[in-house]
Amino acid sequence: MIEQDSMIAKSILFFDRFITKYIAVSNAVKNTLVQIGIEEDKIEVIYNGLEYNPNYIKKELGNKIIFGFVGNIDDRKNPLEFMNFIEVAQRIYKDKEVKGRMVFGSVLDEK
């Protein structure tokens, strides 16, 4: 659960204007995002992994398609799988500039 007044909640809400689609790994994560103020229709639940679906691309920036990854550097989050996903997307969208952006870190107890 993310506290609504926490720094992580404020950061998510600040960057929300740049986000077209959130991918949550469970309904619990989706519900947490909704509780802090994210619109429910912007959140897609994909359980434990990446699943390619062209419908996830809602907004293209000119000739660019940018995917994002936020998570810890550990086997459970598997950032290498995200990098493989980007390589596959680059082969599929040969006429586009496909990039991946990664943010690493963890949420610390703010108390």
Short mmCIF file of C-alpha atoms in Angstrom, two decimals, residues 13-103:
data_model
loop_
_atom_site.label_atom_id
_atom_site.label_comp_id
_atom_site.label_asym_id
_atom_site.label_seq_id
_atom_site.Cartn_x
_atom_site.Cartn_y
_atom_site.Cartn_z
CA LEU A 13 1.02 11.67 -9.72
CA PHE A 14 3.54 14.25 -10.99
CA PHE A 15 4.66 12.02 -13.88
CA ASP A 16 1.13 10.78 -14.63
CA ARG A 17 0.63 13.49 -17.27
CA PHE A 18 3.40 11.86 -19.35
CA ILE A 19 2.04 8.30 -18.99
CA THR A 20 -0.47 6.85 -21.44
CA LYS A 21 -0.68 3.35 -19.93
CA TYR A 22 0.37 1.71 -16.67
CA ILE A 23 1.08 -2.01 -16.49
CA ALA A 24 0.40 -3.43 -13.04
CA VAL A 25 1.49 -6.93 -12.00
CA SER A 26 -1.64 -7.58 -9.92
CA ASN A 27 -5.07 -6.19 -9.10
CA ALA A 28 -3.67 -5.12 -5.72
CA VAL A 29 -1.13 -2.88 -7.48
CA LYS A 30 -3.87 -1.56 -9.77
CA ASN A 31 -6.11 -0.77 -6.79
CA THR A 32 -3.25 1.03 -5.05
CA LEU A 33 -2.67 3.21 -8.12
CA VAL A 34 -6.39 4.00 -8.31
CA GLN A 35 -6.45 4.89 -4.59
CA ILE A 36 -3.70 7.48 -5.02
CA GLY A 37 -5.52 9.09 -7.97
CA ILE A 38 -4.57 7.31 -11.21
CA GLU A 39 -7.47 6.83 -13.64
CA GLU A 40 -8.50 3.16 -13.71
CA ASP A 41 -8.76 3.04 -17.51
CA LYS A 42 -5.03 3.90 -17.77
CA ILE A 43 -4.06 0.72 -15.89
CA GLU A 44 -3.70 -2.72 -17.49
CA VAL A 45 -3.03 -5.79 -15.32
CA ILE A 46 -0.49 -8.24 -16.75
CA TYR A 47 0.45 -10.90 -14.27
CA ASN A 48 4.17 -11.41 -13.68
CA GLY A 49 5.78 -10.56 -16.97
CA LEU A 50 5.71 -8.93 -20.35
CA GLU A 51 3.14 -9.81 -22.93
CA TYR A 52 3.43 -8.14 -26.31
CA ASN A 53 0.23 -6.51 -27.48
CA PRO A 54 0.23 -3.65 -30.02
CA ASN A 55 -2.82 -2.17 -28.28
CA TYR A 56 -0.56 -1.13 -25.38
CA ILE A 57 0.96 1.52 -27.61
CA LYS A 58 -1.50 4.37 -27.22
CA LYS A 59 0.61 7.34 -28.17
CA GLU A 60 3.53 7.55 -30.52
CA LEU A 61 5.96 10.44 -30.37
CA GLY A 62 6.54 11.11 -34.04
CA ASN A 63 8.73 8.28 -35.22
CA LYS A 64 9.51 7.06 -31.67
CA ILE A 65 8.00 4.39 -29.46
CA ILE A 66 9.22 4.45 -25.86
CA PHE A 67 8.63 1.68 -23.32
CA GLY A 68 9.36 2.09 -19.63
CA PHE A 69 10.50 -0.19 -16.81
CA VAL A 70 10.46 0.72 -13.12
CA GLY A 71 11.76 -1.79 -10.60
CA ASN A 72 14.59 -3.16 -8.53
CA ILE A 73 17.64 -4.82 -10.01
CA ASP A 74 16.91 -8.38 -8.96
CA ASP A 75 15.92 -11.72 -10.46
CA ARG A 76 12.29 -11.28 -9.47
CA LYS A 77 11.90 -8.05 -11.50
CA ASN A 78 14.17 -9.39 -14.28
CA PRO A 79 15.26 -6.19 -16.05
CA LEU A 80 17.12 -8.29 -18.64
CA GLU A 81 13.76 -9.60 -19.88
CA PHE A 82 12.68 -6.00 -20.47
CA MET A 83 15.82 -5.42 -22.53
CA ASN A 84 15.00 -8.54 -24.59
CA PHE A 85 11.46 -7.18 -25.04
CA ILE A 86 12.90 -3.95 -26.46
CA GLU A 87 14.99 -5.92 -28.95
CA VAL A 88 11.89 -7.79 -30.12
CA ALA A 89 9.92 -4.54 -30.44
CA GLN A 90 12.77 -3.05 -32.51
CA ARG A 91 12.52 -5.97 -34.95
CA ILE A 92 8.73 -5.62 -35.17
CA TYR A 93 8.76 -1.83 -35.64
CA LYS A 94 11.68 -1.52 -38.06
CA ASP A 95 10.36 1.79 -39.38
CA LYS A 96 10.24 3.36 -35.87
CA GLU A 97 12.84 4.41 -33.35
CA VAL A 98 12.06 2.03 -30.47
CA LYS A 99 13.65 2.80 -27.11
CA GLY A 100 13.40 1.58 -23.56
CA ARG A 101 13.78 3.71 -20.46
CA MET A 102 14.62 2.06 -17.16
CA VAL A 103 14.35 3.46 -13.63
#
